[in-house]
Amino acid sequence: PGSATYRSVASPTWDLKFADSFLSFKHLKSCFEHEYEVKVEGGASGKDVALPPYNLQFLDQKARVETVDQDGDTKMDVNSTKGKKKPVLKVIPYKFPEPGPYPEDQPKRNKIQFTGKQVEAVRSGLNHGLTMIVGPPGTGKTDVAVQIMAELFHNNPNQRTLLVTHSNHALNDLFEKIMQRDIDERYLLRMGRGEEELQTEKDFSKFGRVNYMLERRLHCLEEVGRFAKSLGLGDDAGYTCETAAHFYLQYVLARWEVFISQWEKFKKDGTKPPKPQMQQVVEPETKKAGEKAESMEEEEEEEDEKEEEKPPVADVVTPPSNVVLGFVEEYFPFSIFFSNAPKKVFTGNDDVDIEKAWGCWRHLKNLFLELEECRPFEILRNYKDRGNYLISKHAKVIAMTCTHAAIRRGEFVRLNMQYDNLIMEESAQILEIETFIPMLLQEHDKEFGCRLKRVVLLGDHNQLPPIIKNMAFQKYSHMDQSLFSRFIRLGTPHIQLNAQGRSRGSIAKLWNWRYKELGDLPHVAERKEFLKANS
């Protein structure tokens, strides 16, 4: 197993994006300066470095990948850099894409300042292979597992992850923290009866998620209908997910491509196209009907009734002549649809507004993407099929206990459930056989091999072992030894978290002698609740 760790594999992932693991460049440098020479692309340093996120390139691992021959053997010794100068870590700042104009579009970012060991654990979890994390009490094992899950989701949005723990309490604690991160809840699924104990009013069980997807389908179709009206079209585009997909290709995507080509031409030579003829606001049909009724003559009644059957015609909004609009604000084709945003979308500055326009476009793409994901739930007609599809294809984060995995394994294999990553909390309390079962919930593909890419085991072998009531099995068969403990005993490389923040230092001395280099986080010596006596 030691050859599967990220420092030993022949082709490690040397280029990693960390969306929100670092709060600042100073935080990043403090995590890596003991092992790497940190260099920023462009030569910036100190306060001149942009804020997170960062793309990190580990050039020593890049060199290892480049020296791997066709047989998969590495020509460079993993430890050949010891005793020489530090390898280079290249930091490339980048920007998050502009979010949409609505509050639900704003991402939820991490606010925890991780220690160097915790960052190393996250880095290891993003690499293919085996990651073993030993977490003494209060060192943030759960927070590390949540951060690994969040970074995996953003780096590999199409991959599926299985979360497994020994107890329902630990699983709910882990799941509730994931709910607070920037992972859309339509991808979350909590299996087992322990879901009822989640501290939330939302239902994350199988059928609860099916109902949620059906509710989201209705909401998104209503938005598509409103969108179609803002373009002067009928609201029949929001009838089904299929009609919405045709509407997107025929009307939405075509308008956006024209707008982008016009913008690129304007940036190149300053040429503006003819002014848009339609900036539409659709008035209520009842108001229009009333205005027509007042001026209607008896001879034109039949013709007016035929006109009312046609899609409502949008009114043209003409801005005041003394108002100078920027190019983006004037020519953006979907301005009226976003007129209900809490704040005004455009500012009049084209350089800023084009980013706002891209944010609006991402909001629209996510709207139609969600409808595309809702389409199977529209086609399937009973809850059983919908639930099976949710498990086998749709959910990206599936949480269950090891007992539930053992009980339902046959059903998961029959449904052909596939997943790419396995994160196992409390792994030191899980039997060896119960550790293997979650790895075998999917069949081995004859053509593509095993889909499982990462296994992350978190636990503490110095705390509670697996519970074996039969003394013969416990003592003579050593069944009270978990697979996690076995790997530790055999010397498998692991990462031990080295700073606790749960107890005051005097209390932590009762157990920190069991761990190497276990210290306290800074807030233990600073916060009042850690300095005052218990009352």
PDB file of N, CA, C and O in Angstrom, residues 125 130-135 141-142 144-146 148-149 152 161-167 170-171 174 178 398-403 405-406 419 421-441 452 454-460 482-485 487:
ATOM      1  N   GLY A 125      -5.064  14.084  -0.722  1.00  0.00           N
ATOM      2  CA  GLY A 125      -6.392  13.597  -1.082  1.00  0.00           C
ATOM      3  C   GLY A 125      -6.787  13.923  -2.510  1.00  0.00           C
ATOM      4  O   GLY A 125      -7.627  13.232  -3.097  1.00  0.00           O
ATOM      5  N   LEU A 130      -3.739   6.161  -2.524  1.00  0.00           N
ATOM      6  CA  LEU A 130      -4.158   6.001  -1.126  1.00  0.00           C
ATOM      7  C   LEU A 130      -3.673   7.179  -0.293  1.00  0.00           C
ATOM      8  O   LEU A 130      -2.511   7.583  -0.376  1.00  0.00           O
ATOM      9  N   THR A 131      -4.571   7.718   0.523  1.00  0.00           N
ATOM     10  CA  THR A 131      -4.233   8.769   1.477  1.00  0.00           C
ATOM     11  C   THR A 131      -4.649   8.317   2.864  1.00  0.00           C
ATOM     12  O   THR A 131      -5.807   7.952   3.077  1.00  0.00           O
ATOM     13  N   MET A 132      -3.696   8.327   3.797  1.00  0.00           N
ATOM     14  CA  MET A 132      -3.987   7.948   5.186  1.00  0.00           C
ATOM     15  C   MET A 132      -3.698   9.145   6.078  1.00  0.00           C
ATOM     16  O   MET A 132      -2.593   9.695   6.061  1.00  0.00           O
ATOM     17  N   ILE A 133      -4.698   9.549   6.857  1.00  0.00           N
ATOM     18  CA  ILE A 133      -4.605  10.731   7.709  1.00  0.00           C
ATOM     19  C   ILE A 133      -4.892  10.313   9.144  1.00  0.00           C
ATOM     20  O   ILE A 133      -5.989   9.825   9.450  1.00  0.00           O
ATOM     21  N   VAL A 134      -3.899  10.489  10.003  1.00  0.00           N
ATOM     22  CA  VAL A 134      -4.062  10.205  11.431  1.00  0.00           C
ATOM     23  C   VAL A 134      -4.412  11.521  12.126  1.00  0.00           C
ATOM     24  O   VAL A 134      -3.640  12.481  12.067  1.00  0.00           O
ATOM     25  N   GLY A 135      -5.569  11.542  12.769  1.00  0.00           N
ATOM     26  CA  GLY A 135      -6.026  12.773  13.413  1.00  0.00           C
ATOM     27  C   GLY A 135      -6.250  12.582  14.899  1.00  0.00           C
ATOM     28  O   GLY A 135      -7.272  12.016  15.301  1.00  0.00           O
ATOM     29  N   LYS A 141     -10.033  16.478  11.785  1.00  0.00           N
ATOM     30  CA  LYS A 141     -10.145  15.438  10.749  1.00  0.00           C
ATOM     31  C   LYS A 141     -11.357  15.688   9.856  1.00  0.00           C
ATOM     32  O   LYS A 141     -11.279  15.572   8.633  1.00  0.00           O
ATOM     33  N   THR A 142     -12.482  16.024  10.477  1.00  0.00           N
ATOM     34  CA  THR A 142     -13.711  16.221   9.705  1.00  0.00           C
ATOM     35  C   THR A 142     -13.591  17.418   8.771  1.00  0.00           C
ATOM     36  O   THR A 142     -14.026  17.365   7.615  1.00  0.00           O
ATOM     37  N   VAL A 144     -10.875  18.557   7.440  1.00  0.00           N
ATOM     38  CA  VAL A 144      -9.992  18.148   6.343  1.00  0.00           C
ATOM     39  C   VAL A 144     -10.760  17.299   5.332  1.00  0.00           C
ATOM     40  O   VAL A 144     -10.620  17.485   4.115  1.00  0.00           O
ATOM     41  N   ALA A 145     -11.588  16.374   5.822  1.00  0.00           N
ATOM     42  CA  ALA A 145     -12.385  15.536   4.915  1.00  0.00           C
ATOM     43  C   ALA A 145     -13.343  16.390   4.090  1.00  0.00           C
ATOM     44  O   ALA A 145     -13.510  16.163   2.881  1.00  0.00           O
ATOM     45  N   VAL A 146     -13.964  17.391   4.715  1.00  0.00           N
ATOM     46  CA  VAL A 146     -14.879  18.278   3.993  1.00  0.00           C
ATOM     47  C   VAL A 146     -14.128  19.081   2.938  1.00  0.00           C
ATOM     48  O   VAL A 146     -14.616  19.260   1.809  1.00  0.00           O
ATOM     49  N   ILE A 148     -11.300  18.251   1.406  1.00  0.00           N
ATOM     50  CA  ILE A 148     -10.933  17.343   0.314  1.00  0.00           C
ATOM     51  C   ILE A 148     -12.136  17.134  -0.605  1.00  0.00           C
ATOM     52  O   ILE A 148     -12.023  17.175  -1.835  1.00  0.00           O
ATOM     53  N   MET A 149     -13.304  16.931   0.013  1.00  0.00           N
ATOM     54  CA  MET A 149     -14.517  16.727  -0.779  1.00  0.00           C
ATOM     55  C   MET A 149     -14.832  17.953  -1.627  1.00  0.00           C
ATOM     56  O   MET A 149     -15.158  17.843  -2.825  1.00  0.00           O
ATOM     57  N   LEU A 152     -12.240  18.315  -4.472  1.00  0.00           N
ATOM     58  CA  LEU A 152     -12.475  17.288  -5.490  1.00  0.00           C
ATOM     59  C   LEU A 152     -13.652  17.657  -6.374  1.00  0.00           C
ATOM     60  O   LEU A 152     -13.625  17.466  -7.597  1.00  0.00           O
ATOM     61  N   THR A 161     -18.355  10.746  -5.558  1.00  0.00           N
ATOM     62  CA  THR A 161     -17.621  10.441  -4.335  1.00  0.00           C
ATOM     63  C   THR A 161     -18.527   9.733  -3.342  1.00  0.00           C
ATOM     64  O   THR A 161     -19.682  10.124  -3.162  1.00  0.00           O
ATOM     65  N   LEU A 162     -17.991   8.718  -2.701  1.00  0.00           N
ATOM     66  CA  LEU A 162     -18.709   7.956  -1.681  1.00  0.00           C
ATOM     67  C   LEU A 162     -18.135   8.305  -0.315  1.00  0.00           C
ATOM     68  O   LEU A 162     -16.920   8.211  -0.101  1.00  0.00           O
ATOM     69  N   LEU A 163     -18.996   8.753   0.609  1.00  0.00           N
ATOM     70  CA  LEU A 163     -18.598   9.077   1.975  1.00  0.00           C
ATOM     71  C   LEU A 163     -19.076   7.969   2.897  1.00  0.00           C
ATOM     72  O   LEU A 163     -20.263   7.626   2.890  1.00  0.00           O
ATOM     73  N   VAL A 164     -18.159   7.414   3.691  1.00  0.00           N
ATOM     74  CA  VAL A 164     -18.489   6.296   4.574  1.00  0.00           C
ATOM     75  C   VAL A 164     -17.928   6.578   5.962  1.00  0.00           C
ATOM     76  O   VAL A 164     -16.785   7.043   6.091  1.00  0.00           O
ATOM     77  N   THR A 165     -18.722   6.321   6.979  1.00  0.00           N
ATOM     78  CA  THR A 165     -18.253   6.394   8.359  1.00  0.00           C
ATOM     79  C   THR A 165     -18.760   5.168   9.113  1.00  0.00           C
ATOM     80  O   THR A 165     -19.555   4.378   8.598  1.00  0.00           O
ATOM     81  N   HIS A 166     -18.309   5.047  10.358  1.00  0.00           N
ATOM     82  CA  HIS A 166     -18.743   3.917  11.187  1.00  0.00           C
ATOM     83  C   HIS A 166     -20.092   4.180  11.840  1.00  0.00           C
ATOM     84  O   HIS A 166     -20.937   3.292  11.935  1.00  0.00           O
ATOM     85  N   SER A 167     -20.325   5.417  12.292  1.00  0.00           N
ATOM     86  CA  SER A 167     -21.542   5.738  13.031  1.00  0.00           C
ATOM     87  C   SER A 167     -22.368   6.774  12.289  1.00  0.00           C
ATOM     88  O   SER A 167     -21.852   7.565  11.492  1.00  0.00           O
ATOM     89  N   ALA A 170     -21.313  10.520  13.325  1.00  0.00           N
ATOM     90  CA  ALA A 170     -20.165  11.069  12.611  1.00  0.00           C
ATOM     91  C   ALA A 170     -20.527  11.385  11.162  1.00  0.00           C
ATOM     92  O   ALA A 170     -20.077  12.402  10.604  1.00  0.00           O
ATOM     93  N   LEU A 171     -21.335  10.536  10.542  1.00  0.00           N
ATOM     94  CA  LEU A 171     -21.724  10.771   9.153  1.00  0.00           C
ATOM     95  C   LEU A 171     -22.574  12.031   9.027  1.00  0.00           C
ATOM     96  O   LEU A 171     -22.398  12.831   8.104  1.00  0.00           O
ATOM     97  N   LEU A 174     -20.354  15.105   9.364  1.00  0.00           N
ATOM     98  CA  LEU A 174     -19.629  15.328   8.116  1.00  0.00           C
ATOM     99  C   LEU A 174     -20.557  15.870   7.028  1.00  0.00           C
ATOM    100  O   LEU A 174     -20.217  16.823   6.311  1.00  0.00           O
ATOM    101  N   ILE A 178     -20.660  19.529   4.837  1.00  0.00           N
ATOM    102  CA  ILE A 178     -20.625  19.564   3.377  1.00  0.00           C
ATOM    103  C   ILE A 178     -21.795  20.379   2.842  1.00  0.00           C
ATOM    104  O   ILE A 178     -21.666  21.095   1.833  1.00  0.00           O
ATOM    105  N   ILE A 398     -22.481  10.727  -2.240  1.00  0.00           N
ATOM    106  CA  ILE A 398     -23.374   9.743  -1.622  1.00  0.00           C
ATOM    107  C   ILE A 398     -22.793   9.354  -0.271  1.00  0.00           C
ATOM    108  O   ILE A 398     -21.650   8.893  -0.193  1.00  0.00           O
ATOM    109  N   ALA A 399     -23.565   9.563   0.783  1.00  0.00           N
ATOM    110  CA  ALA A 399     -23.098   9.299   2.145  1.00  0.00           C
ATOM    111  C   ALA A 399     -23.863   8.136   2.749  1.00  0.00           C
ATOM    112  O   ALA A 399     -25.087   8.052   2.616  1.00  0.00           O
ATOM    113  N   MET A 400     -23.137   7.232   3.417  1.00  0.00           N
ATOM    114  CA  MET A 400     -23.757   6.083   4.098  1.00  0.00           C
ATOM    115  C   MET A 400     -22.792   5.538   5.135  1.00  0.00           C
ATOM    116  O   MET A 400     -21.590   5.834   5.097  1.00  0.00           O
ATOM    117  N   THR A 401     -23.308   4.744   6.055  1.00  0.00           N
ATOM    118  CA  THR A 401     -22.445   4.068   7.017  1.00  0.00           C
ATOM    119  C   THR A 401     -21.906   2.782   6.399  1.00  0.00           C
ATOM    120  O   THR A 401     -22.433   2.284   5.400  1.00  0.00           O
ATOM    121  N   CYS A 402     -20.864   2.237   7.000  1.00  0.00           N
ATOM    122  CA  CYS A 402     -20.293   0.994   6.477  1.00  0.00           C
ATOM    123  C   CYS A 402     -21.284  -0.163   6.617  1.00  0.00           C
ATOM    124  O   CYS A 402     -21.297  -1.086   5.787  1.00  0.00           O
ATOM    125  N   THR A 403     -22.125  -0.122   7.637  1.00  0.00           N
ATOM    126  CA  THR A 403     -23.145  -1.166   7.814  1.00  0.00           C
ATOM    127  C   THR A 403     -24.168  -1.108   6.690  1.00  0.00           C
ATOM    128  O   THR A 403     -24.567  -2.140   6.137  1.00  0.00           O
ATOM    129  N   ALA A 405     -23.670   0.078   3.725  1.00  0.00           N
ATOM    130  CA  ALA A 405     -22.999  -0.365   2.504  1.00  0.00           C
ATOM    131  C   ALA A 405     -22.974  -1.889   2.413  1.00  0.00           C
ATOM    132  O   ALA A 405     -23.163  -2.462   1.335  1.00  0.00           O
ATOM    133  N   ALA A 406     -22.739  -2.559   3.559  1.00  0.00           N
ATOM    134  CA  ALA A 406     -22.698  -4.028   3.562  1.00  0.00           C
ATOM    135  C   ALA A 406     -24.080  -4.622   3.296  1.00  0.00           C
ATOM    136  O   ALA A 406     -24.217  -5.615   2.558  1.00  0.00           O
ATOM    137  N   TYR A 419     -18.513   5.046  -8.950  1.00  0.00           N
ATOM    138  CA  TYR A 419     -17.973   6.192  -8.216  1.00  0.00           C
ATOM    139  C   TYR A 419     -16.459   6.208  -8.402  1.00  0.00           C
ATOM    140  O   TYR A 419     -15.824   5.194  -8.707  1.00  0.00           O
ATOM    141  N   ASN A 421     -14.231   8.224  -6.132  1.00  0.00           N
ATOM    142  CA  ASN A 421     -13.483   8.530  -4.915  1.00  0.00           C
ATOM    143  C   ASN A 421     -14.194   7.939  -3.705  1.00  0.00           C
ATOM    144  O   ASN A 421     -15.424   7.898  -3.653  1.00  0.00           O
ATOM    145  N   LEU A 422     -13.405   7.507  -2.730  1.00  0.00           N
ATOM    146  CA  LEU A 422     -13.932   6.980  -1.475  1.00  0.00           C
ATOM    147  C   LEU A 422     -13.257   7.705  -0.322  1.00  0.00           C
ATOM    148  O   LEU A 422     -12.026   7.711  -0.209  1.00  0.00           O
ATOM    149  N   ILE A 423     -14.060   8.364   0.520  1.00  0.00           N
ATOM    150  CA  ILE A 423     -13.568   9.036   1.724  1.00  0.00           C
ATOM    151  C   ILE A 423     -14.184   8.346   2.923  1.00  0.00           C
ATOM    152  O   ILE A 423     -15.412   8.299   3.064  1.00  0.00           O
ATOM    153  N   MET A 424     -13.345   7.800   3.787  1.00  0.00           N
ATOM    154  CA  MET A 424     -13.825   6.999   4.905  1.00  0.00           C
ATOM    155  C   MET A 424     -13.356   7.618   6.220  1.00  0.00           C
ATOM    156  O   MET A 424     -12.162   7.656   6.508  1.00  0.00           O
ATOM    157  N   GLU A 425     -14.301   8.134   6.986  1.00  0.00           N
ATOM    158  CA  GLU A 425     -14.031   8.676   8.319  1.00  0.00           C
ATOM    159  C   GLU A 425     -14.166   7.554   9.347  1.00  0.00           C
ATOM    160  O   GLU A 425     -14.823   6.548   9.107  1.00  0.00           O
ATOM    161  N   GLU A 426     -13.558   7.762  10.524  1.00  0.00           N
ATOM    162  CA  GLU A 426     -13.571   6.765  11.611  1.00  0.00           C
ATOM    163  C   GLU A 426     -13.056   5.410  11.128  1.00  0.00           C
ATOM    164  O   GLU A 426     -13.514   4.361  11.584  1.00  0.00           O
ATOM    165  N   SER A 427     -12.122   5.411  10.193  1.00  0.00           N
ATOM    166  CA  SER A 427     -11.677   4.138   9.615  1.00  0.00           C
ATOM    167  C   SER A 427     -10.943   3.260  10.619  1.00  0.00           C
ATOM    168  O   SER A 427     -10.820   2.052  10.400  1.00  0.00           O
ATOM    169  N   ALA A 428     -10.443   3.824  11.733  1.00  0.00           N
ATOM    170  CA  ALA A 428      -9.783   3.002  12.745  1.00  0.00           C
ATOM    171  C   ALA A 428     -10.781   2.195  13.568  1.00  0.00           C
ATOM    172  O   ALA A 428     -10.383   1.279  14.292  1.00  0.00           O
ATOM    173  N   GLN A 429     -12.081   2.523  13.472  1.00  0.00           N
ATOM    174  CA  GLN A 429     -13.116   1.794  14.209  1.00  0.00           C
ATOM    175  C   GLN A 429     -13.847   0.784  13.342  1.00  0.00           C
ATOM    176  O   GLN A 429     -14.770   0.118  13.810  1.00  0.00           O
ATOM    177  N   ILE A 430     -13.446   0.658  12.076  1.00  0.00           N
ATOM    178  CA  ILE A 430     -14.167  -0.188  11.134  1.00  0.00           C
ATOM    179  C   ILE A 430     -13.390  -1.484  10.920  1.00  0.00           C
ATOM    180  O   ILE A 430     -12.170  -1.473  10.754  1.00  0.00           O
ATOM    181  N   LEU A 431     -14.112  -2.601  10.925  1.00  0.00           N
ATOM    182  CA  LEU A 431     -13.485  -3.896  10.689  1.00  0.00           C
ATOM    183  C   LEU A 431     -12.813  -3.930   9.314  1.00  0.00           C
ATOM    184  O   LEU A 431     -13.169  -3.181   8.405  1.00  0.00           O
ATOM    185  N   GLU A 432     -11.845  -4.818   9.184  1.00  0.00           N
ATOM    186  CA  GLU A 432     -11.150  -4.942   7.905  1.00  0.00           C
ATOM    187  C   GLU A 432     -12.112  -5.262   6.771  1.00  0.00           C
ATOM    188  O   GLU A 432     -12.062  -4.651   5.701  1.00  0.00           O
ATOM    189  N   ILE A 433     -13.010  -6.215   6.994  1.00  0.00           N
ATOM    190  CA  ILE A 433     -13.941  -6.600   5.931  1.00  0.00           C
ATOM    191  C   ILE A 433     -14.894  -5.459   5.622  1.00  0.00           C
ATOM    192  O   ILE A 433     -15.270  -5.224   4.463  1.00  0.00           O
ATOM    193  N   GLU A 434     -15.280  -4.681   6.655  1.00  0.00           N
ATOM    194  CA  GLU A 434     -16.168  -3.543   6.429  1.00  0.00           C
ATOM    195  C   GLU A 434     -15.451  -2.402   5.715  1.00  0.00           C
ATOM    196  O   GLU A 434     -16.110  -1.539   5.113  1.00  0.00           O
ATOM    197  N   THR A 435     -14.138  -2.367   5.780  1.00  0.00           N
ATOM    198  CA  THR A 435     -13.373  -1.369   5.036  1.00  0.00           C
ATOM    199  C   THR A 435     -13.310  -1.723   3.556  1.00  0.00           C
ATOM    200  O   THR A 435     -13.342  -0.845   2.685  1.00  0.00           O
ATOM    201  N   PHE A 436     -13.234  -3.029   3.259  1.00  0.00           N
ATOM    202  CA  PHE A 436     -13.146  -3.454   1.866  1.00  0.00           C
ATOM    203  C   PHE A 436     -14.491  -3.346   1.141  1.00  0.00           C
ATOM    204  O   PHE A 436     -14.524  -3.073  -0.065  1.00  0.00           O
ATOM    205  N   ILE A 437     -15.596  -3.569   1.854  1.00  0.00           N
ATOM    206  CA  ILE A 437     -16.909  -3.605   1.190  1.00  0.00           C
ATOM    207  C   ILE A 437     -17.216  -2.306   0.446  1.00  0.00           C
ATOM    208  O   ILE A 437     -17.643  -2.342  -0.713  1.00  0.00           O
ATOM    209  N   PRO A 438     -17.025  -1.091   1.049  1.00  0.00           N
ATOM    210  CA  PRO A 438     -17.309   0.129   0.276  1.00  0.00           C
ATOM    211  C   PRO A 438     -16.449   0.297  -0.976  1.00  0.00           C
ATOM    212  O   PRO A 438     -16.846   1.019  -1.893  1.00  0.00           O
ATOM    213  N   MET A 439     -15.305  -0.375  -1.014  1.00  0.00           N
ATOM    214  CA  MET A 439     -14.480  -0.307  -2.217  1.00  0.00           C
ATOM    215  C   MET A 439     -15.013  -1.206  -3.322  1.00  0.00           C
ATOM    216  O   MET A 439     -14.591  -1.095  -4.482  1.00  0.00           O
ATOM    217  N   LEU A 440     -15.936  -2.098  -2.978  1.00  0.00           N
ATOM    218  CA  LEU A 440     -16.420  -3.100  -3.927  1.00  0.00           C
ATOM    219  C   LEU A 440     -17.908  -2.962  -4.203  1.00  0.00           C
ATOM    220  O   LEU A 440     -18.576  -3.940  -4.515  1.00  0.00           O
ATOM    221  N   LEU A 441     -18.437  -1.737  -4.100  1.00  0.00           N
ATOM    222  CA  LEU A 441     -19.848  -1.521  -4.407  1.00  0.00           C
ATOM    223  C   LEU A 441     -20.088  -1.361  -5.904  1.00  0.00           C
ATOM    224  O   LEU A 441     -21.224  -1.170  -6.328  1.00  0.00           O
ATOM    225  N   LEU A 452     -12.419   3.352  -9.506  1.00  0.00           N
ATOM    226  CA  LEU A 452     -12.008   3.980  -8.249  1.00  0.00           C
ATOM    227  C   LEU A 452     -10.594   4.544  -8.380  1.00  0.00           C
ATOM    228  O   LEU A 452      -9.653   3.830  -8.696  1.00  0.00           O
ATOM    229  N   ARG A 454      -9.309   7.256  -5.993  1.00  0.00           N
ATOM    230  CA  ARG A 454      -8.750   7.766  -4.734  1.00  0.00           C
ATOM    231  C   ARG A 454      -9.439   7.087  -3.565  1.00  0.00           C
ATOM    232  O   ARG A 454     -10.661   6.934  -3.548  1.00  0.00           O
ATOM    233  N   VAL A 455      -8.644   6.712  -2.577  1.00  0.00           N
ATOM    234  CA  VAL A 455      -9.153   6.187  -1.310  1.00  0.00           C
ATOM    235  C   VAL A 455      -8.524   7.010  -0.193  1.00  0.00           C
ATOM    236  O   VAL A 455      -7.295   7.046  -0.064  1.00  0.00           O
ATOM    237  N   VAL A 456      -9.349   7.681   0.590  1.00  0.00           N
ATOM    238  CA  VAL A 456      -8.882   8.526   1.686  1.00  0.00           C
ATOM    239  C   VAL A 456      -9.384   7.926   2.995  1.00  0.00           C
ATOM    240  O   VAL A 456     -10.597   7.825   3.210  1.00  0.00           O
ATOM    241  N   LEU A 457      -8.464   7.501   3.841  1.00  0.00           N
ATOM    242  CA  LEU A 457      -8.809   6.919   5.137  1.00  0.00           C
ATOM    243  C   LEU A 457      -8.405   7.896   6.232  1.00  0.00           C
ATOM    244  O   LEU A 457      -7.253   8.308   6.308  1.00  0.00           O
ATOM    245  N   LEU A 458      -9.379   8.286   7.065  1.00  0.00           N
ATOM    246  CA  LEU A 458      -9.125   9.176   8.195  1.00  0.00           C
ATOM    247  C   LEU A 458      -9.493   8.465   9.482  1.00  0.00           C
ATOM    248  O   LEU A 458     -10.537   7.813   9.565  1.00  0.00           O
ATOM    249  N   GLY A 459      -8.655   8.578  10.485  1.00  0.00           N
ATOM    250  CA  GLY A 459      -8.950   7.941  11.760  1.00  0.00           C
ATOM    251  C   GLY A 459      -7.818   8.147  12.748  1.00  0.00           C
ATOM    252  O   GLY A 459      -6.877   8.904  12.509  1.00  0.00           O
ATOM    253  N   ASP A 460      -7.919   7.452  13.872  1.00  0.00           N
ATOM    254  CA  ASP A 460      -6.899   7.507  14.917  1.00  0.00           C
ATOM    255  C   ASP A 460      -6.807   6.128  15.552  1.00  0.00           C
ATOM    256  O   ASP A 460      -7.702   5.717  16.301  1.00  0.00           O
ATOM    257  N   SER A 482      -8.251  -2.930  12.934  1.00  0.00           N
ATOM    258  CA  SER A 482      -8.816  -2.404  11.694  1.00  0.00           C
ATOM    259  C   SER A 482      -7.763  -2.412  10.593  1.00  0.00           C
ATOM    260  O   SER A 482      -6.559  -2.541  10.859  1.00  0.00           O
ATOM    261  N   LEU A 483      -8.209  -2.269   9.358  1.00  0.00           N
ATOM    262  CA  LEU A 483      -7.276  -2.187   8.240  1.00  0.00           C
ATOM    263  C   LEU A 483      -6.408  -0.937   8.363  1.00  0.00           C
ATOM    264  O   LEU A 483      -5.219  -0.956   8.029  1.00  0.00           O
ATOM    265  N   PHE A 484      -6.997   0.131   8.887  1.00  0.00           N
ATOM    266  CA  PHE A 484      -6.251   1.370   9.103  1.00  0.00           C
ATOM    267  C   PHE A 484      -5.094   1.123  10.079  1.00  0.00           C
ATOM    268  O   PHE A 484      -3.954   1.521   9.831  1.00  0.00           O
ATOM    269  N   SER A 485      -5.386   0.441  11.194  1.00  0.00           N
ATOM    270  CA  SER A 485      -4.348   0.140  12.184  1.00  0.00           C
ATOM    271  C   SER A 485      -3.291  -0.800  11.612  1.00  0.00           C
ATOM    272  O   SER A 485      -2.093  -0.665  11.910  1.00  0.00           O
ATOM    273  N   PHE A 487      -2.307  -1.008   8.482  1.00  0.00           N
ATOM    274  CA  PHE A 487      -1.432  -0.233   7.602  1.00  0.00           C
ATOM    275  C   PHE A 487      -0.445   0.607   8.405  1.00  0.00           C
ATOM    276  O   PHE A 487       0.734   0.724   8.044  1.00  0.00           O
TER     277      PHE A 487
END
